[in-house]
CSV table of C-alpha atoms and ligand atoms in Angstrom, one decimal:
chain,number,residue,atom,x,y,z
N,1,UNK,CA,-20.0,-20.0,-6.6
N,2,UNK,CA,-17.1,-23.0,-5.7
N,3,UNK,CA,-13.5,-22.4,-7.3
N,4,UNK,CA,-10.7,-25.0,-7.0
N,5,UNK,CA,-7.4,-23.7,-7.4
N,6,UNK,CA,-5.2,-26.9,-9.2
N,7,UNK,CA,-1.8,-28.0,-10.3
N,8,UNK,CA,0.1,-25.7,-8.2
N,9,UNK,CA,3.8,-26.8,-7.7
N,10,UNK,CA,3.6,-25.2,-4.6
N,11,UNK,CA,1.2,-23.0,-1.6
N,12,UNK,CA,3.3,-20.4,-0.2
N,13,UNK,CA,1.7,-18.4,2.3
N,14,UNK,CA,2.1,-16.8,6.4
N,15,UNK,CA,-0.3,-18.0,8.4
N,16,UNK,CA,-2.5,-16.1,11.4
N,17,UNK,CA,-4.2,-13.0,11.7
N,18,UNK,CA,-1.6,-10.5,12.8
N,19,UNK,CA,1.2,-9.0,11.5
N,20,UNK,CA,4.5,-11.9,12.1
N,21,UNK,CA,7.8,-9.8,13.4
N,22,UNK,CA,10.9,-10.5,14.8
N,23,UNK,CA,12.0,-14.4,13.5
N,24,UNK,CA,8.2,-14.7,12.7
N,25,UNK,CA,9.0,-12.4,10.0
N,26,UNK,CA,10.5,-14.8,6.8
N,27,UNK,CA,7.8,-17.3,8.4
N,28,UNK,CA,6.4,-18.1,4.7
N,29,UNK,CA,4.9,-21.4,5.1
N,30,UNK,CA,5.2,-24.2,2.0
N,31,UNK,CA,1.8,-26.6,1.1
N,32,UNK,CA,3.9,-28.3,-2.3
N,33,UNK,CA,0.9,-30.1,-4.5
N,34,UNK,CA,-1.7,-28.2,-2.1
N,35,UNK,CA,-4.8,-27.0,-3.8
N,36,UNK,CA,-7.0,-24.0,-2.5
N,37,UNK,CA,-10.7,-24.5,-2.7
N,38,UNK,CA,-12.7,-21.5,-2.7
N,39,UNK,CA,-16.2,-21.2,-1.8
N,40,UNK,CA,-18.4,-17.9,-2.4
N,41,UNK,CA,-15.9,-15.3,-1.3
N,42,UNK,CA,-14.1,-17.1,1.0
N,43,UNK,CA,-10.8,-20.2,1.1
N,44,UNK,CA,-13.0,-23.6,2.3
N,45,UNK,CA,-9.5,-25.4,2.3
N,46,UNK,CA,-5.9,-25.7,1.2
N,47,UNK,CA,-4.3,-29.3,1.1
N,48,UNK,CA,-4.4,-32.5,-0.6
N,49,UNK,CA,-6.2,-32.8,-3.2
N,50,UNK,CA,-7.5,-36.3,-2.3
N,51,UNK,CA,-7.8,-34.9,1.4
N,52,UNK,CA,-9.8,-32.5,-1.4
N,53,UNK,CA,-11.9,-35.0,-2.9
N,54,UNK,CA,-13.1,-36.6,-0.2
N,55,UNK,CA,-14.3,-33.7,1.8
N,56,UNK,CA,-15.7,-31.7,-1.6
N,57,UNK,CA,-17.9,-32.4,-4.4
N,58,UNK,CA,-16.7,-31.5,-7.5
N,59,UNK,CA,-16.3,-27.7,-8.0
N,60,UNK,CA,-18.8,-25.1,-9.9
N,61,UNK,CA,-15.2,-23.9,-11.7
N,62,UNK,CA,-11.7,-25.2,-12.0
N,63,UNK,CA,-8.1,-23.0,-12.4
N,64,UNK,CA,-5.4,-24.5,-13.7
N,65,UNK,CA,-2.2,-23.2,-11.6
N,66,UNK,CA,0.2,-24.9,-14.2
N,67,UNK,CA,3.0,-26.0,-12.2
N,68,UNK,CA,3.2,-22.2,-10.7
N,69,UNK,CA,3.3,-21.1,-7.1
N,70,UNK,CA,0.0,-19.6,-5.4
N,71,UNK,CA,0.4,-16.9,-3.0
N,72,UNK,CA,-1.8,-14.5,-1.2
N,73,UNK,CA,-2.9,-11.1,-3.6
N,74,UNK,CA,-0.3,-8.7,-2.2
N,75,UNK,CA,-1.6,-5.7,0.0
N,76,UNK,CA,0.0,-2.6,-1.2
N,77,UNK,CA,-0.7,-0.4,1.7
N,78,UNK,CA,0.8,2.9,1.0
N,79,UNK,CA,0.3,4.8,-2.4
N,80,UNK,CA,-0.8,8.2,-3.4
N,81,UNK,CA,-3.0,6.7,-6.6
N,82,UNK,CA,-5.4,9.8,-7.7
N,83,UNK,CA,-3.3,12.3,-8.9
N,84,UNK,CA,-2.9,13.8,-12.4
N,85,UNK,CA,0.1,15.0,-14.1
N,86,UNK,CA,3.8,13.6,-14.6
N,87,UNK,CA,7.0,15.1,-13.8
N,88,UNK,CA,9.6,13.2,-15.7
N,89,UNK,CA,11.6,16.2,-16.3
N,90,UNK,CA,12.2,16.1,-12.3
N,91,UNK,CA,13.4,12.6,-12.9
N,92,UNK,CA,15.6,14.2,-15.8
N,93,UNK,CA,17.3,16.5,-13.5
N,94,UNK,CA,17.2,14.3,-10.7
N,95,UNK,CA,19.3,12.0,-13.2
N,96,UNK,CA,21.5,15.2,-14.2
N,97,UNK,CA,22.3,15.2,-10.3
N,98,UNK,CA,19.6,17.7,-9.1
N,99,UNK,CA,18.7,16.1,-5.6
N,100,UNK,CA,14.7,16.2,-4.3
N,101,UNK,CA,14.8,18.8,-1.7
N,102,UNK,CA,17.1,20.8,-4.5
N,103,UNK,CA,13.4,20.9,-7.0
N,104,UNK,CA,10.9,20.8,-4.3
N,105,UNK,CA,12.7,24.4,-3.4
N,106,UNK,CA,12.5,25.4,-6.7
N,107,UNK,CA,8.8,25.1,-7.3
N,108,UNK,CA,8.5,21.3,-8.4
N,109,UNK,CA,8.1,18.3,-6.3
N,110,UNK,CA,4.9,17.6,-4.8
N,111,UNK,CA,3.7,21.2,-5.4
N,112,UNK,CA,3.5,20.5,-9.3
N,113,UNK,CA,1.2,17.7,-8.7
N,114,UNK,CA,-0.8,19.4,-6.3
N,115,UNK,CA,-1.2,22.0,-9.2
N,116,UNK,CA,-2.2,19.4,-12.0
N,117,UNK,CA,-4.9,17.5,-9.6
N,118,UNK,CA,-6.8,20.8,-8.7
N,119,UNK,CA,-7.1,21.7,-12.5
N,120,UNK,CA,-8.0,17.5,-13.5
N,121,UNK,CA,-11.7,17.0,-13.4
N,122,UNK,CA,-13.9,14.4,-11.4
N,123,UNK,CA,-13.7,12.4,-14.4
N,124,UNK,CA,-10.3,13.0,-15.5
N,125,UNK,CA,-8.7,11.7,-12.4
N,126,UNK,CA,-11.4,8.7,-12.3
N,127,UNK,CA,-9.7,7.4,-15.3
N,128,UNK,CA,-6.4,7.6,-14.2
N,129,UNK,CA,-6.9,5.6,-11.0
N,130,UNK,CA,-8.6,3.1,-12.3
N,131,UNK,CA,-5.4,2.4,-15.3
N,132,UNK,CA,-3.2,2.4,-12.0
N,133,UNK,CA,-5.5,0.0,-10.9
N,134,UNK,CA,-5.6,-2.3,-13.8
N,135,UNK,CA,-1.3,-2.1,-13.6
N,136,UNK,CA,-1.9,-3.0,-9.4
N,137,UNK,CA,-4.2,-6.1,-10.0
N,138,UNK,CA,-1.6,-7.0,-13.4
N,139,UNK,CA,1.5,-7.4,-10.9
N,140,UNK,CA,-0.7,-8.9,-8.2
N,141,UNK,CA,-2.0,-6.3,-6.3
N,142,UNK,CA,-5.6,-7.5,-4.8
N,143,UNK,CA,-5.7,-4.8,-2.0
N,144,UNK,CA,-5.0,-1.1,-2.0
N,145,UNK,CA,-4.7,1.9,0.1
N,146,UNK,CA,-4.6,5.0,-1.2
N,147,UNK,CA,-4.8,8.8,0.0
N,148,UNK,CA,-5.6,12.6,-1.0
N,149,UNK,CA,-2.8,15.1,-0.3
N,150,UNK,CA,-2.8,16.5,-4.0
N,151,UNK,CA,-5.7,18.8,-3.1
N,152,UNK,CA,-4.1,20.2,-0.1
N,153,UNK,CA,-7.6,22.3,-0.4
N,154,UNK,CA,-11.7,21.9,0.5
N,155,UNK,CA,-13.1,20.3,-2.5
N,156,UNK,CA,-9.8,18.8,-4.5
N,157,UNK,CA,-9.3,16.8,-1.1
N,158,UNK,CA,-12.7,15.7,-1.0
N,159,UNK,CA,-12.7,15.2,-5.1
N,160,UNK,CA,-9.7,12.8,-4.6
N,161,UNK,CA,-11.3,10.9,-2.1
N,162,UNK,CA,-14.9,10.5,-3.9
N,163,UNK,CA,-12.7,9.5,-7.0
N,164,UNK,CA,-11.4,6.7,-4.9
N,165,UNK,CA,-14.9,5.8,-3.6
N,166,UNK,CA,-16.3,5.6,-7.1
N,167,UNK,CA,-12.9,3.4,-8.2
N,168,UNK,CA,-13.7,1.2,-5.4
N,169,UNK,CA,-17.3,0.6,-7.2
N,170,UNK,CA,-16.5,-0.2,-10.5
N,171,UNK,CA,-12.8,-2.1,-9.8
N,172,UNK,CA,-11.8,-5.6,-8.1
N,173,UNK,CA,-9.1,-3.9,-6.6
N,174,UNK,CA,-10.2,-3.4,-2.9
N,175,UNK,CA,-9.7,0.4,-1.6
N,176,UNK,CA,-8.5,1.1,1.6
N,177,UNK,CA,-9.1,5.1,1.2
N,178,UNK,CA,-6.8,7.4,3.5
N,179,UNK,CA,-7.3,11.3,4.4
N,180,UNK,CA,-4.1,13.3,3.9
N,181,UNK,CA,-4.7,17.1,3.7
N,182,UNK,CA,-1.9,17.1,5.9
N,183,UNK,CA,0.5,15.8,2.9
N,184,UNK,CA,2.5,18.8,2.8
N,185,UNK,CA,1.4,22.9,3.1
N,186,UNK,CA,-0.1,24.3,0.0
N,187,UNK,CA,1.6,27.4,-1.4
N,188,UNK,CA,-1.1,29.7,-0.4
N,189,UNK,CA,-0.9,29.4,3.0
N,190,UNK,CA,2.8,29.1,3.5
N,191,UNK,CA,3.4,32.1,5.1
N,192,UNK,CA,1.0,30.7,8.0
N,193,UNK,CA,1.2,26.9,8.4
N,194,UNK,CA,-0.5,27.0,11.8
N,195,UNK,CA,-3.7,28.7,9.7
N,196,UNK,CA,-3.6,25.5,7.5
N,197,UNK,CA,-3.3,23.4,10.5
N,198,UNK,CA,-6.4,25.1,11.8
N,199,UNK,CA,-8.1,24.3,8.5
N,200,UNK,CA,-7.3,21.1,8.1
N,201,UNK,CA,-8.7,20.3,11.3
N,202,UNK,CA,-11.5,22.4,11.7
N,203,UNK,CA,-12.9,22.0,8.2
N,204,UNK,CA,-11.8,19.6,5.9
N,205,UNK,CA,-11.2,16.7,8.5
N,206,UNK,CA,-15.0,17.0,9.4
N,207,UNK,CA,-16.6,17.5,5.9
N,208,UNK,CA,-14.2,13.8,4.9
N,209,UNK,CA,-16.0,12.2,8.0
N,210,UNK,CA,-19.2,13.4,7.3
N,211,UNK,CA,-19.0,12.1,3.9
N,212,UNK,CA,-17.4,8.5,5.2
N,213,UNK,CA,-14.9,8.9,2.6
N,214,UNK,CA,-11.7,7.6,4.4
N,215,UNK,CA,-10.7,4.6,6.9
N,216,UNK,CA,-7.4,5.9,7.8
N,217,UNK,CA,-5.3,9.6,8.4
N,218,UNK,CA,-2.2,10.4,7.4
N,219,UNK,CA,0.4,12.9,7.9
N,220,UNK,CA,4.0,13.9,6.5
N,221,UNK,CA,5.8,14.9,9.7
N,222,UNK,CA,9.0,16.2,8.7
N,223,UNK,CA,11.4,19.1,8.5
N,224,UNK,CA,10.1,21.9,6.3
N,225,UNK,CA,6.7,20.1,6.6
N,226,UNK,CA,4.6,19.5,9.4
N,227,UNK,CA,6.4,19.0,12.9
N,228,UNK,CA,5.5,16.4,15.2
N,229,UNK,CA,3.6,19.5,17.7
N,230,UNK,CA,1.5,19.8,14.4
N,231,UNK,CA,1.2,16.4,13.7
N,232,UNK,CA,-0.3,15.2,17.3
N,233,UNK,CA,-2.4,18.4,16.7
N,234,UNK,CA,-3.8,17.2,13.5
N,235,UNK,CA,-4.1,13.6,14.6
N,236,UNK,CA,-6.1,14.2,17.7
N,237,UNK,CA,-9.6,13.5,16.5
N,238,UNK,CA,-8.5,10.4,14.4
N,239,UNK,CA,-10.2,8.2,17.2
N,240,UNK,CA,-13.6,10.8,17.2
N,241,UNK,CA,-13.4,10.1,13.5
N,242,UNK,CA,-12.5,6.2,13.9
N,243,UNK,CA,-9.5,6.6,11.7
N,244,UNK,CA,-6.5,4.6,12.0
N,245,UNK,CA,-3.2,6.4,11.7
N,246,UNK,CA,-0.5,5.8,9.5
N,247,UNK,CA,2.7,8.4,9.7
N,248,UNK,CA,4.9,9.1,6.6
N,249,UNK,CA,7.9,9.3,9.3
N,250,UNK,CA,11.4,9.9,9.7
N,251,UNK,CA,12.1,10.3,5.3
N,252,UNK,CA,14.5,12.8,5.2
N,253,UNK,CA,16.3,13.4,9.0
N,254,UNK,CA,15.1,11.9,12.1
N,255,UNK,CA,12.4,14.4,13.9
N,256,UNK,CA,11.2,11.6,16.1
N,257,UNK,CA,8.7,10.6,13.6
N,258,UNK,CA,9.2,6.7,14.7
N,259,UNK,CA,8.8,7.0,18.5
N,260,UNK,CA,5.8,9.8,17.9
N,261,UNK,CA,3.7,6.6,15.5
N,262,UNK,CA,4.3,4.6,18.8
N,263,UNK,CA,2.6,7.6,21.1
N,264,UNK,CA,-0.2,8.4,18.9
N,265,UNK,CA,-0.8,4.6,18.4
N,266,UNK,CA,-0.6,4.5,15.1
N,267,UNK,CA,-1.3,1.4,12.9
N,268,UNK,CA,1.8,1.8,10.6
N,269,UNK,CA,4.4,4.6,9.9
N,270,UNK,CA,6.2,4.3,6.6
N,271,UNK,CA,9.8,5.5,5.1
N,272,UNK,CA,11.7,5.8,8.5
N,273,UNK,CA,15.1,5.9,6.4
N,274,UNK,CA,16.7,7.9,9.3
N,275,UNK,CA,14.6,6.3,12.3
N,276,UNK,CA,16.5,6.3,15.6
N,277,UNK,CA,17.1,3.1,17.5
N,278,UNK,CA,15.1,4.5,20.6
N,279,UNK,CA,11.9,4.9,18.3
N,280,UNK,CA,12.2,2.2,16.5
N,281,UNK,CA,12.4,0.4,20.0
N,282,UNK,CA,9.0,2.2,20.6
N,283,UNK,CA,7.3,1.3,17.4
N,284,UNK,CA,7.9,-2.6,18.1
N,285,UNK,CA,6.8,-2.4,21.8
N,286,UNK,CA,3.6,-0.6,20.4
N,287,UNK,CA,3.0,-2.9,17.6
N,288,UNK,CA,3.7,0.0,14.8
N,289,UNK,CA,3.8,-1.7,11.6
N,290,UNK,CA,7.0,-0.3,9.5
N,291,UNK,CA,6.2,0.3,5.4
N,292,UNK,CA,9.0,0.2,3.9
N,293,UNK,CA,9.1,1.9,0.5
N,294,UNK,CA,12.5,0.7,-0.9
N,295,UNK,CA,11.1,2.1,-4.1
N,296,UNK,CA,11.3,5.5,-3.1
N,297,UNK,CA,15.1,4.9,-2.2
N,298,UNK,CA,16.1,3.6,-5.5
N,299,UNK,CA,14.3,6.2,-7.5
N,300,UNK,CA,15.6,9.0,-5.1
N,301,UNK,CA,19.0,6.9,-5.1
N,302,UNK,CA,18.8,7.5,-1.3
N,303,UNK,CA,19.8,5.0,1.6
N,304,UNK,CA,17.2,2.4,2.0
N,305,UNK,CA,15.5,1.6,5.5
N,306,UNK,CA,16.9,0.0,8.1
N,307,UNK,CA,14.9,-3.2,7.6
N,308,UNK,CA,17.6,-5.6,9.6
N,309,UNK,CA,17.2,-2.9,12.8
N,310,UNK,CA,13.9,-3.2,12.2
N,311,UNK,CA,13.4,-7.1,11.8
N,312,UNK,CA,16.3,-7.6,14.3
N,313,UNK,CA,14.1,-5.2,16.9
N,314,UNK,CA,10.7,-7.0,17.0
N,315,UNK,CA,8.7,-4.6,14.4
N,316,UNK,CA,6.7,-6.1,12.2
N,317,UNK,CA,8.0,-4.9,8.5
N,318,UNK,CA,5.8,-4.5,5.3
N,319,UNK,CA,6.3,-3.2,2.2
N,320,UNK,CA,4.7,-0.9,0.1
N,321,UNK,CA,5.1,1.0,-3.5
N,322,UNK,CA,4.0,4.5,-2.4
N,323,UNK,CA,3.1,4.6,-6.4
N,324,UNK,CA,3.5,8.9,-6.9
N,325,UNK,CA,4.5,10.6,-9.7
N,326,UNK,CA,7.7,12.3,-7.7
N,327,UNK,CA,9.7,10.1,-5.7
N,328,UNK,CA,8.5,6.4,-6.8
N,329,UNK,CA,6.2,6.1,-10.1
N,330,UNK,CA,5.8,2.6,-9.9
N,331,UNK,CA,2.4,0.0,-9.1
N,332,UNK,CA,4.3,-3.2,-9.2
N,333,UNK,CA,4.3,-4.5,-5.6
N,334,UNK,CA,6.6,-7.3,-7.5
N,335,UNK,CA,9.2,-4.2,-8.2
N,336,UNK,CA,9.2,-3.3,-4.6
N,337,UNK,CA,9.3,-6.7,-3.0
N,338,UNK,CA,12.9,-7.3,-5.3
N,339,UNK,CA,14.3,-4.5,-3.9
N,340,UNK,CA,13.4,-4.5,-0.5
N,341,UNK,CA,15.5,-7.6,-0.8
N,342,UNK,CA,18.2,-6.8,-3.0
N,343,UNK,CA,18.4,-3.0,-2.1
N,344,UNK,CA,17.4,-3.3,1.8
N,345,UNK,CA,18.5,-6.3,3.1
N,346,UNK,CA,14.8,-8.5,3.3
N,347,UNK,CA,15.2,-12.6,2.4
N,348,UNK,CA,12.9,-13.2,0.1
N,349,UNK,CA,10.6,-15.1,2.4
N,350,UNK,CA,11.0,-12.2,4.3
N,351,UNK,CA,9.8,-9.6,2.1
N,352,UNK,CA,6.5,-11.6,0.8
N,353,UNK,CA,5.0,-11.4,4.9
N,354,UNK,CA,6.0,-8.4,3.8
N,355,UNK,CA,3.7,-7.0,0.6
N,356,UNK,CA,0.8,-10.0,2.1
N,357,UNK,CA,0.2,-10.7,5.9
N,358,UNK,CA,1.8,-7.8,7.5
N,359,UNK,CA,0.8,-5.7,4.6
N,360,UNK,CA,-2.8,-6.6,5.7
N,361,UNK,CA,-2.1,-5.7,9.4
N,362,UNK,CA,-1.1,-2.1,8.3
N,363,UNK,CA,-4.6,-1.7,6.9
N,364,UNK,CA,-6.3,-3.8,9.9
N,365,UNK,CA,-7.3,-6.0,7.3
N,366,UNK,CA,-5.7,-9.2,8.9
N,367,UNK,CA,-8.6,-10.6,10.0
N,368,UNK,CA,-9.4,-11.3,6.8
N,369,UNK,CA,-6.8,-10.6,3.8
N,370,UNK,CA,-3.1,-11.8,3.7
N,371,UNK,CA,-2.5,-15.0,3.5
N,372,UNK,CA,-4.1,-18.0,1.9
N,373,UNK,CA,-5.9,-20.3,4.6
N,374,UNK,CA,-9.5,-21.5,5.3
N,375,UNK,CA,-11.9,-18.8,6.5
N,376,UNK,CA,-10.2,-15.6,4.8
N,377,UNK,CA,-11.2,-14.3,2.2
N,378,UNK,CA,-10.2,-15.8,-1.2
N,379,UNK,CA,-7.3,-13.1,-2.4
N,380,UNK,CA,-4.7,-15.3,-4.3
N,381,UNK,CA,-2.2,-14.6,-7.2
N,382,UNK,CA,-0.9,-17.6,-9.4
N,383,UNK,CA,2.4,-16.9,-10.8
N,384,UNK,CA,4.0,-18.9,-13.5
N,385,UNK,CA,7.2,-19.5,-11.5
N,386,UNK,CA,8.1,-23.2,-9.8
N,387,UNK,CA,9.2,-21.8,-6.4
N,388,UNK,CA,8.3,-18.2,-4.5
N,389,UNK,CA,11.7,-17.0,-4.5
N,390,UNK,CA,11.4,-16.3,-7.9
N,391,UNK,CA,8.9,-13.5,-7.0
N,392,UNK,CA,11.8,-11.3,-6.1
N,393,UNK,CA,15.1,-13.6,-7.8
N,394,UNK,CA,12.9,-13.6,-11.5
N,395,UNK,CA,12.8,-9.9,-11.4
N,396,UNK,CA,11.8,-7.2,-13.9
N,397,UNK,CA,9.4,-9.2,-15.4
N,398,UNK,CA,5.9,-10.1,-14.8
N,399,UNK,CA,5.4,-13.2,-13.4
N,400,UNK,CA,1.3,-13.0,-12.3
N,401,UNK,CA,-0.4,-15.5,-14.7
N,402,UNK,CA,-4.3,-15.7,-12.5
N,403,UNK,CA,-5.5,-13.4,-10.0
N,404,UNK,CA,-8.5,-14.3,-7.8
N,405,UNK,CA,-10.7,-11.7,-5.9
N,406,UNK,CA,-13.2,-12.4,-3.1
N,407,UNK,CA,-13.1,-16.2,-4.8
N,408,UNK,CA,-13.9,-14.6,-8.4
N,409,UNK,CA,-11.1,-15.1,-10.9
N,410,UNK,CA,-10.8,-11.4,-12.0
N,411,UNK,CA,-7.4,-12.3,-14.1
N,412,UNK,CA,-6.6,-15.4,-16.0
N,413,UNK,CA,-3.4,-15.6,-18.3
N,414,UNK,CA,-3.0,-12.1,-17.2
N,415,UNK,CA,-6.4,-11.0,-18.9
N,416,UNK,CA,-9.1,-9.4,-17.0
N,417,UNK,CA,-12.1,-11.4,-17.4
M,1,NIG,O1,5.5,9.5,0.4
M,1,NIG,N1,6.9,11.8,1.1
M,1,NIG,C1,6.2,13.0,0.7
M,1,NIG,N2,5.4,12.3,0.0
M,1,NIG,C2,5.2,11.2,-1.0
M,1,NIG,C3,6.3,11.7,-2.5
M,1,NIG,C4,4.9,12.5,-3.3
M,1,NIG,C5,5.7,13.5,-4.2
M,1,NIG,O2,6.9,13.6,-4.5
M,1,NIG,O3,4.7,13.8,-5.1
M,1,NIG,C6,6.0,10.0,-0.7
M,1,NIG,O4,7.5,9.7,-1.0
M,2,FE,FE1,4.1,8.3,0.5
């Protein structure tokens, strides 16, 4: 099957197969009037329409961009998708002045979602996850990371990851699954967190690996959760399982998480609100991608990640939703792109690179995803907007008109095909 995307005002894309950093963070290239030719799953041509017609036969199918903007499909490199239950009561309490930490200390927070997720059946959790994938696709996400971490016991962690495996079979959005039994110390192990670390390493990880349910591992390294030393132990076997390492680092205070991510050879570290200059420099040296989560800052009414310091130091920056019921309840990459600009201080070009090529790099997929270029997989979004700047500038509405995943139209005029 061949598909021609024509009629765009502009094709806007980063280029290359590696994350862009420093002065290249905002290297979004513009191809006015270009067409995109897909052959099978991949992109065969991006450029002048007349040159296309000279080189290629008529396509099997045409998708009319109607003056819109063509972008790479968004890659959401950090979510907690398979969860059950909601925490809108906490939302009210936070609006009335309570902090996230106070709510967690009073028995709310992550443990509330753990209880609901443990209780949910496989089918319930699958339905919830598929619904969230629909919302991601409707807002232009073509690949998403998704993690366990609301089970915190063997069976419930496996349930979350098996739900992701089944969802990936059923849904066009590509899923990168991450094992995160070290998201929190479960209530039953609060008296002995060391034993829980031991249990994760000796039983939970091996069971996840034996079923091939994950390709990444993540740990919440934070005061009151897992210490840097525990994090090192939790990640000691990552290489043996061939898992890429991600970290939740320096969210609430500077525990040295950014430096630890560099030390451990992590692909990415997320949050980083309190990352130190030394930690940031270490990330730059090792090429660790910084995943900023501006939805969390907005939702919890906290400061934003130091994106200017990260870009200035040469750390490649990606942006993600962190979709979860407690600290960032959104599936929308356009929403967090707008917040990355208006809250954190990225330019709109930098934020789009963060949501595409750099996010793909965080997931080890920059060779195949994250840009609209010949040879890459044909994952493409058509916006109902005359320039890529509108993604952040025209905020709070859904501009996504069409979505193509692996050469197939999966959303046309906002409707699933
Ligand atoms: O990434 N920081 C820790 N975990 C999640 C929040 C989880 C929750 O509140 O349920 C996060 O923000
Ligand atoms: Fe998270």
